[in-house]
mmCIF file of C-alpha atoms in Angstrom:
data_model
loop_
_atom_site.group_PDB
_atom_site.id
_atom_site.type_symbol
_atom_site.label_atom_id
_atom_site.label_comp_id
_atom_site.label_asym_id
_atom_site.label_seq_id
_atom_site.Cartn_x
_atom_site.Cartn_y
_atom_site.Cartn_z
ATOM 1 C CA MET R 241 19.848 11.424 -22.240
ATOM 2 C CA GLY R 242 23.436 10.187 -22.507
ATOM 3 C CA ASP R 243 25.756 10.707 -19.549
ATOM 4 C CA ARG R 244 23.498 13.035 -17.574
ATOM 5 C CA PRO R 245 23.417 12.650 -13.797
ATOM 6 C CA ALA R 246 20.392 10.815 -12.421
ATOM 7 C CA GLY R 247 19.223 13.987 -10.692
ATOM 8 C CA GLY R 248 18.887 15.753 -14.049
ATOM 9 C CA ALA R 249 16.825 12.902 -15.491
ATOM 10 C CA MET R 250 14.577 12.955 -12.424
ATOM 11 C CA ALA R 251 14.125 16.716 -12.742
ATOM 12 C CA ASP R 252 13.090 16.263 -16.390
ATOM 13 C CA PHE R 253 10.615 13.557 -15.390
ATOM 14 C CA LEU R 254 9.120 15.613 -12.558
ATOM 15 C CA GLY R 255 8.821 18.602 -14.896
ATOM 16 C CA GLY R 256 5.998 16.740 -16.664
ATOM 17 C CA VAL R 257 4.214 15.753 -13.442
ATOM 18 C CA PRO R 258 1.726 18.140 -11.798
ATOM 19 C CA ARG R 259 3.274 19.748 -8.717
ATOM 20 C CA HIS R 260 0.675 18.289 -6.344
ATOM 21 C CA CYS R 261 1.809 14.792 -7.399
ATOM 22 C CA HIS R 262 5.525 15.184 -6.589
ATOM 23 C CA SER R 263 5.035 13.444 -3.234
ATOM 24 C CA CYS R 264 2.562 10.858 -4.548
ATOM 25 C CA GLY R 265 3.178 7.128 -4.592
ATOM 26 C CA THR R 266 1.262 4.019 -5.495
ATOM 27 C CA THR R 267 0.366 0.773 -3.794
ATOM 28 C CA LEU R 268 1.437 -2.697 -4.859
ATOM 29 C CA THR R 269 0.567 -6.262 -3.999
ATOM 30 C CA ALA R 270 2.299 -8.965 -6.007
ATOM 31 C CA ALA R 271 2.307 -12.741 -5.710
ATOM 32 C CA LEU R 272 4.724 -15.341 -7.005
ATOM 33 C CA VAL R 273 3.829 -19.025 -6.851
ATOM 34 C CA LEU R 274 6.733 -21.470 -7.086
ATOM 35 C CA GLY R 275 5.565 -25.034 -6.797
ATOM 36 C CA ARG R 276 3.531 -25.211 -3.591
ATOM 37 C CA ARG R 277 4.999 -22.003 -2.136
ATOM 38 C CA LEU R 278 3.506 -18.509 -2.284
ATOM 39 C CA PHE R 279 5.641 -15.377 -1.970
ATOM 40 C CA LEU R 280 4.003 -11.976 -1.434
ATOM 41 C CA ALA R 281 5.322 -8.451 -1.827
ATOM 42 C CA HIS R 282 3.089 -5.757 -0.403
ATOM 43 C CA VAL R 283 3.124 -2.009 0.215
ATOM 44 C CA GLY R 284 0.248 0.423 0.708
ATOM 45 C CA ASP R 285 -3.416 -0.458 0.990
ATOM 46 C CA SER R 286 -3.821 -2.878 -1.898
ATOM 47 C CA ARG R 287 -4.598 -6.287 -0.434
ATOM 48 C CA ALA R 288 -3.911 -9.967 -1.007
ATOM 49 C CA TYR R 289 -6.496 -12.585 -0.093
ATOM 50 C CA LEU R 290 -6.454 -16.380 -0.036
ATOM 51 C CA LEU R 291 -9.570 -18.217 -1.177
ATOM 52 C CA HIS R 292 -9.723 -21.611 0.537
ATOM 53 C CA ASP R 293 -12.749 -23.844 1.025
ATOM 54 C CA GLY R 294 -15.046 -21.025 -0.075
ATOM 55 C CA LEU R 295 -13.679 -18.559 2.512
ATOM 56 C CA LEU R 296 -11.572 -15.448 1.902
ATOM 57 C CA GLU R 297 -8.694 -14.773 4.280
ATOM 58 C CA GLN R 298 -6.917 -11.411 4.164
ATOM 59 C CA LEU R 299 -3.164 -12.065 3.992
ATOM 60 C CA THR R 300 -1.832 -8.496 4.116
ATOM 61 C CA THR R 301 -2.261 -5.530 6.445
ATOM 62 C CA ASP R 302 -2.814 -2.017 5.102
ATOM 63 C CA HIS R 303 -0.011 0.507 5.503
ATOM 64 C CA SER R 304 -2.473 3.282 6.293
ATOM 65 C CA TYR R 305 -2.944 5.827 9.038
ATOM 66 C CA VAL R 306 -6.368 4.438 9.935
ATOM 67 C CA GLN R 307 -5.077 0.847 10.079
ATOM 68 C CA ARG R 308 -2.414 2.032 12.531
ATOM 69 C CA LEU R 309 -5.112 3.697 14.640
ATOM 70 C CA GLN R 310 -7.019 0.391 14.704
ATOM 71 C CA GLU R 311 -3.893 -1.550 15.698
ATOM 72 C CA THR R 312 -3.323 0.773 18.653
ATOM 73 C CA GLY R 313 -6.945 0.531 19.784
ATOM 74 C CA GLN R 314 -7.814 4.129 18.933
ATOM 75 C CA LEU R 315 -10.440 3.184 16.308
ATOM 76 C CA SER R 316 -12.871 0.326 15.891
ATOM 77 C CA PRO R 317 -13.288 -1.376 12.484
ATOM 78 C CA LEU R 318 -16.675 0.352 12.158
ATOM 79 C CA GLU R 319 -15.140 3.777 12.846
ATOM 80 C CA ALA R 320 -12.263 3.033 10.455
ATOM 81 C CA ALA R 321 -14.615 2.216 7.583
ATOM 82 C CA ALA R 322 -16.025 5.755 7.639
ATOM 83 C CA HIS R 323 -12.916 7.678 8.764
ATOM 84 C CA PRO R 324 -12.157 10.691 6.512
ATOM 85 C CA GLN R 325 -8.428 9.771 6.384
ATOM 86 C CA ARG R 326 -8.874 6.041 5.664
ATOM 87 C CA ASN R 327 -6.860 6.354 2.434
ATOM 88 C CA VAL R 328 -3.860 8.171 3.907
ATOM 89 C CA LEU R 329 -0.809 5.916 3.548
ATOM 90 C CA TYR R 330 2.395 5.886 5.570
ATOM 91 C CA ARG R 331 4.128 3.531 3.134
ATOM 92 C CA ALA R 332 3.845 3.472 -0.684
ATOM 93 C CA VAL R 333 5.943 2.736 -3.770
ATOM 94 C CA GLY R 334 7.690 5.937 -4.860
ATOM 95 C CA GLN R 335 8.005 7.567 -1.455
#
């Protein structure tokens, strides 16, 4: 690729990606344990949980349209579970 501008390299990359995927992203949840400390990085609707004393505790909140509707009181958890747009993200890696 040499001294090509970044835009040219990106255009080459996107040339091999189906057009409907040009605005796609992915989700990510990563954990780093240093000693007794836990550091989390999170985007999208992948989740991190903590297992403690036999119980699972969700540590992250989805970055999804339906999660936002729940947070604002517009949907109940039961309604959210069956919502047709439950996988629509407002934050993802690559966007």
